Coordinates of C-alpha atoms in Angstrom, one line a residue:
R1 CA 0.0 0.0 0.0
R2 CA 1.4 3.4 -1.0
P3 CA 1.3 6.0 1.8
Q4 CA -0.7 9.1 1.1
R5 CA 1.4 12.3 0.8
G6 CA 1.1 14.6 3.8
G7 CA -1.8 14.8 6.3
V8 CA -2.6 12.7 9.3
A9 CA -3.8 9.1 8.9
S10 CA -7.4 8.5 9.8
P11 CA -8.4 5.6 12.2
E12 CA -9.6 3.7 9.1
E13 CA -6.3 4.2 7.4
V14 CA -4.4 3.1 10.5
D15 CA -6.5 -0.1 10.7
A16 CA -5.8 -0.8 7.0
L17 CA -2.0 -0.3 7.5
V18 CA -2.0 -2.6 10.5
A19 CA -3.9 -5.2 8.5
D20 CA -1.3 -4.9 5.7
L21 CA 1.6 -5.2 8.2
S22 CA -0.1 -8.3 9.8
A23 CA -0.5 -9.9 6.4
S24 CA 3.0 -9.0 5.5
S25 CA 4.3 -10.6 8.7
A26 CA 2.3 -13.7 8.1
R27 CA 4.0 -14.0 4.7
K28 CA 7.4 -13.5 6.4
T29 CA 8.0 -10.4 4.2
P30 CA 11.6 -9.3 4.6
A31 CA 12.2 -5.9 6.2
C32 CA 14.8 -3.2 6.0
A33 CA 17.7 -3.8 3.6
R34 CA 16.3 -7.1 2.4
F35 CA 12.9 -5.6 1.4
R36 CA 14.0 -4.1 -2.0
E37 CA 15.5 -7.5 -3.0
W38 CA 12.3 -9.3 -2.0
R39 CA 10.1 -6.8 -3.8
D40 CA 12.1 -7.0 -7.0
E41 CA 11.7 -10.8 -6.9
A42 CA 8.0 -10.6 -6.2
V43 CA 7.2 -8.0 -8.9
V44 CA 6.1 -9.3 -12.3
Q45 CA 8.6 -7.8 -14.7
L46 CA 7.3 -6.7 -18.1
D47 CA 8.8 -5.1 -21.2
S48 CA 5.4 -3.7 -22.3
L49 CA 2.0 -3.4 -20.6
V50 CA -1.1 -2.4 -22.5
I51 CA -4.0 -1.3 -20.3
G52 CA -7.5 -1.5 -21.8
G53 CA -9.0 -4.2 -24.0
G54 CA -10.9 -2.1 -26.4
M55 CA -10.1 -1.3 -30.0
A56 CA -6.9 0.8 -29.2
G57 CA -5.6 -1.6 -26.6
T58 CA -6.1 -4.8 -28.6
A59 CA -4.6 -3.1 -31.7
A60 CA -1.6 -1.8 -29.7
A61 CA -1.0 -5.3 -28.2
M62 CA -1.1 -6.9 -31.7
E63 CA 1.4 -4.3 -33.1
L64 CA 3.7 -4.4 -30.1
A65 CA 4.1 -8.1 -30.6
R66 CA 5.3 -7.4 -34.1
L67 CA 7.7 -4.6 -33.2
S68 CA 9.2 -5.9 -30.0
P69 CA 12.4 -8.0 -29.9
P70 CA 12.1 -11.8 -29.5
G71 CA 11.7 -12.8 -25.9
S72 CA 9.9 -9.6 -24.8
R73 CA 7.4 -10.1 -22.0
M74 CA 4.2 -8.3 -22.9
M75 CA 0.7 -8.2 -21.2
L76 CA -2.7 -6.9 -22.2
L77 CA -4.6 -6.1 -19.0
E78 CA -8.4 -5.6 -19.2
S79 CA -10.5 -4.9 -16.1
R80 CA -13.6 -6.7 -17.6
T81 CA -13.5 -8.5 -20.9
V82 CA -12.3 -7.5 -24.3
A83 CA -14.7 -5.1 -26.0
N84 CA -17.2 -5.3 -23.1
D85 CA -20.5 -3.5 -23.2
A86 CA -19.6 -1.0 -20.5
A87 CA -17.1 0.8 -22.7
S88 CA -16.9 2.1 -26.3
S89 CA -15.8 -0.8 -28.5
F90 CA -18.8 -3.1 -28.0
G91 CA -21.2 -4.1 -30.7
E92 CA -21.5 -5.4 -34.3
S93 CA -21.0 -2.2 -36.3
R94 CA -18.8 0.8 -36.7
M95 CA -18.6 2.8 -39.9
F96 CA -15.5 3.0 -42.0
R97 CA -15.3 5.7 -44.7
R98 CA -13.0 8.1 -46.5
M99 CA -15.9 10.6 -46.7
Y100 CA -14.5 13.3 -44.4
S101 CA -14.5 17.1 -44.6
D102 CA -10.8 16.9 -43.6
E103 CA -8.4 15.3 -46.0
Y104 CA -6.1 14.3 -43.1
F105 CA -8.7 11.8 -41.8
S106 CA -9.6 10.6 -45.3
K107 CA -6.0 9.7 -46.0
M108 CA -5.6 8.2 -42.6
Q109 CA -8.6 5.9 -43.4
A110 CA -7.0 4.8 -46.6
T111 CA -3.9 3.7 -44.7
A112 CA -5.9 2.0 -42.0
L113 CA -8.1 0.1 -44.6
D114 CA -5.0 -1.6 -46.0
M115 CA -4.2 -2.8 -42.5
W116 CA -7.8 -4.0 -41.9
R117 CA -7.5 -6.2 -45.0
E118 CA -4.2 -7.6 -43.7
L119 CA -5.9 -8.4 -40.4
E120 CA -8.8 -10.1 -42.2
E121 CA -6.4 -12.3 -44.2
A122 CA -4.2 -13.2 -41.2
S123 CA -7.2 -14.0 -38.9
G124 CA -9.3 -15.7 -41.6
E125 CA -12.3 -13.7 -40.5
E126 CA -14.5 -11.3 -42.4
L127 CA -14.5 -8.2 -40.3
L128 CA -15.5 -5.6 -42.8
S129 CA -18.7 -5.3 -44.8
T130 CA -18.5 -3.0 -47.9
N131 CA -22.1 -1.7 -48.4
G132 CA -21.6 2.0 -49.2
L133 CA -22.5 5.0 -47.1
L134 CA -24.9 7.9 -47.7
F135 CA -24.2 11.3 -46.2
Y136 CA -27.4 13.4 -46.6
G137 CA -29.4 16.2 -45.2
E138 CA -29.1 20.0 -44.8
T139 CA -26.1 21.7 -46.4
D140 CA -26.0 24.6 -44.0
T141 CA -25.1 22.8 -40.8
G142 CA -21.5 24.0 -40.8
E143 CA -18.8 21.5 -39.9
T144 CA -19.8 19.0 -37.2
V145 CA -17.9 16.2 -35.4
E146 CA -18.7 14.1 -38.5
G147 CA -18.1 16.8 -41.1
S148 CA -20.8 18.1 -43.5
V149 CA -22.4 17.1 -46.8
P150 CA -20.6 19.9 -48.8
G151 CA -17.3 19.4 -47.0
A152 CA -17.4 15.6 -47.7
R153 CA -18.2 16.2 -51.3
E154 CA -15.3 18.6 -51.7
V155 CA -12.8 16.2 -50.2
M156 CA -14.1 13.3 -52.3
E157 CA -13.6 15.3 -55.4
N158 CA -10.2 16.6 -54.4
L159 CA -8.9 13.1 -53.7
G160 CA -10.6 11.4 -56.6
I161 CA -12.7 9.0 -54.5
E162 CA -15.6 7.3 -56.3
H163 CA -18.9 8.8 -55.2
E164 CA -22.3 10.0 -56.4
Y165 CA -24.1 13.2 -55.6
F166 CA -27.9 13.6 -55.2
V167 CA -30.1 16.6 -54.9
G168 CA -33.7 16.7 -53.5
E169 CA -36.0 14.1 -55.0
E170 CA -33.1 12.2 -56.5
L171 CA -32.4 10.8 -53.0
D172 CA -35.9 9.4 -52.6
K173 CA -35.8 7.9 -56.1
R174 CA -32.5 6.1 -55.3
W175 CA -33.7 4.9 -51.8
P176 CA -37.5 4.6 -51.8
N177 CA -37.6 4.2 -48.0
L178 CA -36.0 7.6 -47.5
V179 CA -38.3 10.6 -47.0
S180 CA -35.9 13.5 -47.5
G181 CA -36.5 17.2 -47.5
S182 CA -36.9 19.0 -50.8
S183 CA -33.7 20.9 -50.2
D184 CA -31.6 18.0 -48.9
E185 CA -28.5 16.9 -50.7
G186 CA -26.5 13.7 -50.4
V187 CA -23.2 12.2 -51.3
F188 CA -22.7 8.4 -51.5
E189 CA -19.3 6.7 -51.1
H190 CA -19.4 3.3 -52.8
A191 CA -16.3 1.8 -51.0
A192 CA -17.5 2.7 -47.4
G193 CA -19.0 0.2 -45.0
S194 CA -18.9 -1.2 -41.5
V195 CA -16.6 -3.0 -39.1
N196 CA -17.8 -5.7 -36.8
S197 CA -16.4 -4.0 -33.7
S198 CA -16.5 -6.7 -31.1
A199 CA -15.3 -9.4 -33.5
A200 CA -12.4 -7.1 -34.6
C201 CA -11.2 -6.5 -31.1
A202 CA -11.4 -10.3 -30.5
A203 CA -9.4 -10.9 -33.6
M204 CA -6.7 -8.4 -32.7
A205 CA -6.5 -9.8 -29.2
A206 CA -6.1 -13.3 -30.6
R207 CA -3.3 -12.2 -32.9
A208 CA -1.6 -10.6 -30.0
Q209 CA -1.9 -13.7 -27.9
A210 CA -0.6 -15.9 -30.8
S211 CA 2.5 -13.7 -30.9
G212 CA 3.3 -14.0 -27.2
V213 CA 1.2 -11.3 -25.5
E214 CA -0.4 -12.5 -22.2
L215 CA -4.1 -11.5 -22.1
V216 CA -5.4 -10.9 -18.6
Q217 CA -9.1 -10.2 -18.2
G218 CA -11.1 -9.4 -15.1
E219 CA -8.2 -7.6 -13.4
R220 CA -8.1 -3.8 -13.0
V221 CA -5.4 -1.3 -12.3
T222 CA -5.7 0.1 -8.7
D223 CA -2.6 2.3 -8.7
M224 CA 0.2 3.3 -11.0
W225 CA 3.4 5.2 -10.1
K226 CA 7.1 5.8 -10.6
D227 CA 9.6 4.8 -8.0
A228 CA 10.9 7.7 -6.0
D229 CA 14.4 6.5 -6.4
G230 CA 14.1 6.9 -10.2
A231 CA 14.2 3.2 -11.1
D232 CA 13.3 2.3 -14.6
G233 CA 9.7 1.6 -15.6
V234 CA 6.3 2.2 -14.1
L235 CA 4.9 0.2 -11.2
V236 CA 1.3 -1.0 -11.5
A237 CA -0.8 -2.5 -8.7
T238 CA -3.8 -4.6 -9.6
S239 CA -7.1 -5.6 -8.0
N240 CA -5.8 -9.2 -7.8
G241 CA -3.0 -8.0 -5.4
R242 CA -0.3 -8.2 -8.0
L243 CA 2.5 -5.7 -8.6
L244 CA 3.7 -5.2 -12.1
R245 CA 6.8 -3.3 -13.3
A246 CA 6.6 -2.3 -17.0
K247 CA 9.4 -0.7 -18.9
S248 CA 6.7 0.8 -21.2
V249 CA 3.0 1.3 -20.6
V250 CA 0.4 1.9 -23.3
L251 CA -2.7 3.3 -21.7
C252 CA -5.9 2.8 -23.7
A253 CA -8.5 3.2 -21.0
G254 CA -10.9 5.5 -22.9
A255 CA -13.3 7.2 -20.5
W256 CA -11.3 5.9 -17.5
T257 CA -8.0 7.6 -18.7
N258 CA -7.9 10.4 -16.2
D259 CA -8.6 8.0 -13.3
L260 CA -5.5 6.1 -14.2
L261 CA -3.3 9.1 -15.0
K262 CA -4.0 10.9 -11.7
P263 CA -1.6 8.8 -9.6
L264 CA 1.1 9.9 -12.1
G265 CA 0.3 13.5 -11.6
V266 CA -1.2 14.1 -15.1
Q267 CA -4.7 15.1 -16.2
L268 CA -6.2 15.7 -19.6
D269 CA -9.1 18.0 -20.6
L270 CA -11.6 15.2 -21.5
E271 CA -15.4 15.0 -21.3
V272 CA -17.4 11.8 -21.3
H273 CA -20.5 12.0 -23.5
N274 CA -23.5 9.8 -23.1
M275 CA -24.5 8.5 -26.6
H276 CA -27.6 6.5 -27.4
W277 CA -27.9 3.8 -30.0
G278 CA -30.3 0.8 -30.4
H279 CA -32.1 -1.5 -32.7
F280 CA -35.4 -1.1 -34.5
E281 CA -37.6 -3.6 -36.3
V282 CA -37.4 -3.4 -40.1
E283 CA -40.0 -4.6 -42.6
D284 CA -39.3 -7.3 -45.1
G285 CA -38.2 -5.8 -48.3
A286 CA -37.2 -2.4 -46.9
D287 CA -34.1 -1.1 -48.6
I288 CA -32.2 0.6 -45.7
P289 CA -28.7 1.7 -46.6
Q290 CA -25.9 2.7 -44.3
W291 CA -26.5 6.4 -43.7
F292 CA -25.7 9.5 -41.8
C293 CA -28.1 12.5 -41.6
F294 CA -27.1 16.1 -41.0
R295 CA -29.7 18.4 -39.4
K296 CA -29.2 21.7 -37.5
E297 CA -29.7 21.6 -33.8
K298 CA -33.1 22.6 -32.5
N299 CA -34.9 23.0 -29.2
D300 CA -38.7 23.1 -29.2
S301 CA -39.1 23.3 -25.4
P302 CA -40.9 26.4 -24.2
D303 CA -38.1 27.5 -21.8
D304 CA -35.3 26.4 -24.1
D305 CA -34.3 23.6 -21.6
P306 CA -30.8 22.4 -22.7
A307 CA -31.9 18.8 -21.6
K308 CA -34.5 19.0 -24.5
L309 CA -32.0 19.6 -27.2
D310 CA -32.3 17.8 -30.5
G311 CA -28.7 17.7 -31.8
G312 CA -29.7 16.8 -35.4
L313 CA -27.0 14.2 -36.2
Y314 CA -28.5 10.7 -36.7
Y315 CA -27.1 7.6 -38.3
G316 CA -28.1 4.1 -39.2
F317 CA -26.9 0.7 -40.6
P318 CA -28.5 -1.8 -42.9
R319 CA -29.3 -5.3 -41.7
H320 CA -26.2 -6.8 -40.1
H321 CA -26.8 -10.1 -41.9
E322 CA -29.3 -11.7 -44.3
G323 CA -32.5 -12.6 -42.4
S324 CA -32.0 -10.0 -39.6
T325 CA -35.2 -8.4 -38.5
V326 CA -33.6 -5.2 -37.0
V327 CA -31.4 -2.3 -38.0
K328 CA -29.1 -0.3 -35.8
V329 CA -29.9 3.5 -35.4
G330 CA -28.1 6.0 -33.1
V331 CA -27.3 9.7 -32.5
D332 CA -24.1 11.6 -32.6
W333 CA -25.1 14.2 -30.1
C334 CA -26.1 14.6 -26.5
P335 CA -27.7 17.5 -24.5
D336 CA -25.2 19.8 -22.9
T337 CA -26.1 19.1 -19.3
S338 CA -24.3 17.3 -16.4
K339 CA -26.5 14.2 -16.9
F340 CA -25.1 13.7 -20.4
R341 CA -21.6 15.2 -20.2
T342 CA -19.4 14.2 -17.3
K343 CA -15.7 14.4 -16.4
S344 CA -15.5 10.7 -15.4
M345 CA -17.3 7.4 -15.6
A346 CA -18.2 7.7 -11.9
E347 CA -21.2 9.9 -13.0
F348 CA -22.0 8.1 -16.2
C349 CA -25.6 6.9 -16.6
Y350 CA -26.3 3.8 -18.7
E351 CA -30.1 4.2 -18.5
P352 CA -31.5 5.5 -21.8
D353 CA -33.1 9.0 -21.5
E354 CA -36.7 9.3 -22.5
H355 CA -36.2 12.6 -24.4
V356 CA -33.3 11.3 -26.5
V357 CA -35.2 8.0 -27.3
S358 CA -38.2 10.1 -28.3
C359 CA -36.1 12.2 -30.6
I360 CA -34.8 9.1 -32.4
E361 CA -38.2 7.6 -32.8
S362 CA -39.6 10.9 -34.1
F363 CA -36.7 11.3 -36.6
L364 CA -37.3 7.8 -38.0
A365 CA -41.0 8.3 -38.3
E366 CA -40.4 11.5 -40.3
N367 CA -37.5 10.4 -42.4
W368 CA -37.7 6.6 -43.1
T369 CA -40.4 4.2 -44.0
G370 CA -40.0 0.5 -43.3
I371 CA -38.4 1.0 -39.9
G372 CA -40.7 0.2 -37.1
K373 CA -40.8 -0.3 -33.3
L374 CA -37.9 0.1 -30.9
S375 CA -36.3 -3.3 -30.0
D376 CA -33.6 -2.1 -27.6
M377 CA -31.7 1.0 -26.6
Q378 CA -28.3 1.4 -25.0
C379 CA -25.9 4.1 -23.9
S380 CA -22.2 4.1 -24.5
P381 CA -19.5 6.5 -23.4
Y382 CA -17.7 8.7 -26.0
T383 CA -14.5 10.3 -24.7
M384 CA -14.3 13.8 -26.2
T385 CA -11.6 16.4 -26.6
K386 CA -12.2 20.1 -27.1
D387 CA -11.1 20.1 -30.8
Q388 CA -12.4 16.6 -31.6
Y389 CA -9.0 15.3 -32.4
F390 CA -7.6 12.2 -30.7
I391 CA -4.8 12.2 -28.1
L392 CA -2.1 9.8 -29.2
D393 CA 1.3 10.6 -27.7
R394 CA 4.0 9.7 -25.2
L395 CA 3.7 11.8 -22.0
E396 CA 6.5 14.3 -21.5
K397 CA 6.2 14.0 -17.7
V398 CA 6.2 10.2 -17.7
P399 CA 7.8 9.2 -21.0
E400 CA 7.4 5.5 -20.2
V401 CA 3.6 6.0 -20.7
T402 CA 2.1 6.3 -24.2
V403 CA -1.6 7.3 -24.3
F404 CA -4.5 7.0 -26.6
T405 CA -7.8 8.6 -25.6
G406 CA -10.4 11.1 -26.9
G407 CA -11.7 8.9 -29.7
N408 CA -14.6 11.3 -30.1
G409 CA -16.8 8.5 -31.5
R410 CA -14.8 8.3 -34.7
A411 CA -11.7 6.3 -33.9
F412 CA -12.6 2.7 -34.4
K413 CA -12.3 2.8 -38.2
F414 CA -8.6 3.6 -37.7
A415 CA -7.9 0.9 -35.1
P416 CA -5.0 -1.1 -36.7
L417 CA -3.2 2.1 -37.6
I418 CA -3.8 3.6 -34.1
G419 CA -2.3 0.4 -32.7
K420 CA 0.7 0.6 -34.9
L421 CA 1.4 4.2 -34.0
L422 CA 1.1 3.5 -30.3
A423 CA 3.5 0.5 -30.6
E424 CA 6.0 2.6 -32.6
L425 CA 5.9 5.4 -30.0
A426 CA 6.2 2.9 -27.1
T427 CA 9.2 1.2 -28.7
G428 CA 11.0 4.5 -29.3
V429 CA 10.4 5.2 -32.9
P430 CA 11.0 9.0 -33.5
K431 CA 7.9 10.9 -34.4
E432 CA 9.2 11.9 -37.7
Q433 CA 9.6 8.2 -38.7
L434 CA 6.1 7.1 -37.6
S435 CA 3.7 5.4 -40.1
Y436 CA 1.4 8.5 -40.0
D437 CA 1.8 12.1 -38.9
V438 CA 0.5 12.3 -35.3
A439 CA 1.2 16.0 -34.8
P440 CA -2.5 16.9 -34.6
F441 CA -2.9 14.3 -31.7
A442 CA -0.2 15.8 -29.5
A443 CA -1.0 15.5 -25.7
G444 CA 0.7 18.9 -25.2
R445 CA -1.5 20.9 -27.6
Q446 CA -3.7 23.5 -26.0
A447 CA -7.0 21.7 -26.8
A448 CA -5.8 18.6 -24.9
G449 CA -5.5 20.7 -21.8
M450 CA -2.8 18.6 -20.2
T451 CA -2.1 19.7 -16.6
D452 CA 0.2 18.6 -13.8
V453 CA -1.6 17.7 -10.6
E454 CA -0.5 16.4 -7.2
E455 CA 0.4 12.8 -7.4
V456 CA -2.0 10.8 -5.2
C457 CA -2.9 7.2 -4.6
A458 CA -5.6 5.9 -7.0

């Protein structure tokens, strides 16, 4: 147990310390000069430790296994299970697309897609479904977290990406189940599609294991710190009573990132957003594409209650497989209140909100035919940064730690590339030699809001 810095121990803390000492005595723990030798023998020594079994963590573990020297001891530590339903990587579908308003992300997707295909071939699994993607809606929304219809069209044209453009009634003629506005426009990317997210994480974790990474599930980090004497590596205590020492830590804890960074004296300016998605019954014969709709925000409540916001960004997927009776639909917005936007997962609410569910149901009733009753609704955490760019960097204060967080709901499509970049940084590859330019993802940029805080026990 690490002693707290400063202050007077409470009676409860004294009791806990006495219990620790009693247990230590029962185990005949060496004291004084022999303690360091005993501790070093008891500690699990690792070359690389990846914390978090979502898309970034499983991808990083897979790539670390490729880049690390033979004989390296590596561990992927997940507090629950890989791609569990409490975090952000769970489910059957995440969009992949080059249809961005920012050429940087469009080119990044092209690189990641090559790596996705390599993973499919190596794993023998079909992880990607190419079914096209329709961006449609109002053209005066401005740039959103997912871009805009005009911005996407411009990038597609500039990069020579195959697409079609539709105006007004042309949309409804192409997709008879769509009821679009007369002024709506749309751009369709033929080569876009979806990734089976849970299956992809499982495949990357399996590749990592096959290459020598130890996968540990159901064991969480309880504390993490640097030795005061400047010894190499980072010490990590776990809920199973183990003590790990890792020369390099790759932290991919998503919405729990700041909880784990606090003992190291680092915090990032992150918000956790509550995002709704669910499944709706679909009629036989209904032609529902993969789609994303852009509408301007509105608030029809008499007092302009922020909790009653309709953020205007909706998305949907086709049937996941032949014979499926439901389609997935969700929102890419949440009201700007403390119920929906928190600083940590301690305040996160997994219970769907009636207003948001009502907005989804009303949107579908007005915009799509062939989609029926709600089957289920879930809430997932999105970890957001101020500028909606990821954080992917080594920490200047603790260079043994490389962090990925702030996925902003759009990171999954880049998973293999994100994993490779994390592995390259963790193994000392200079930034100018990385597989993709990560300058926009710097932890030290103003929008990331990195601050030093007092190091305390987790």
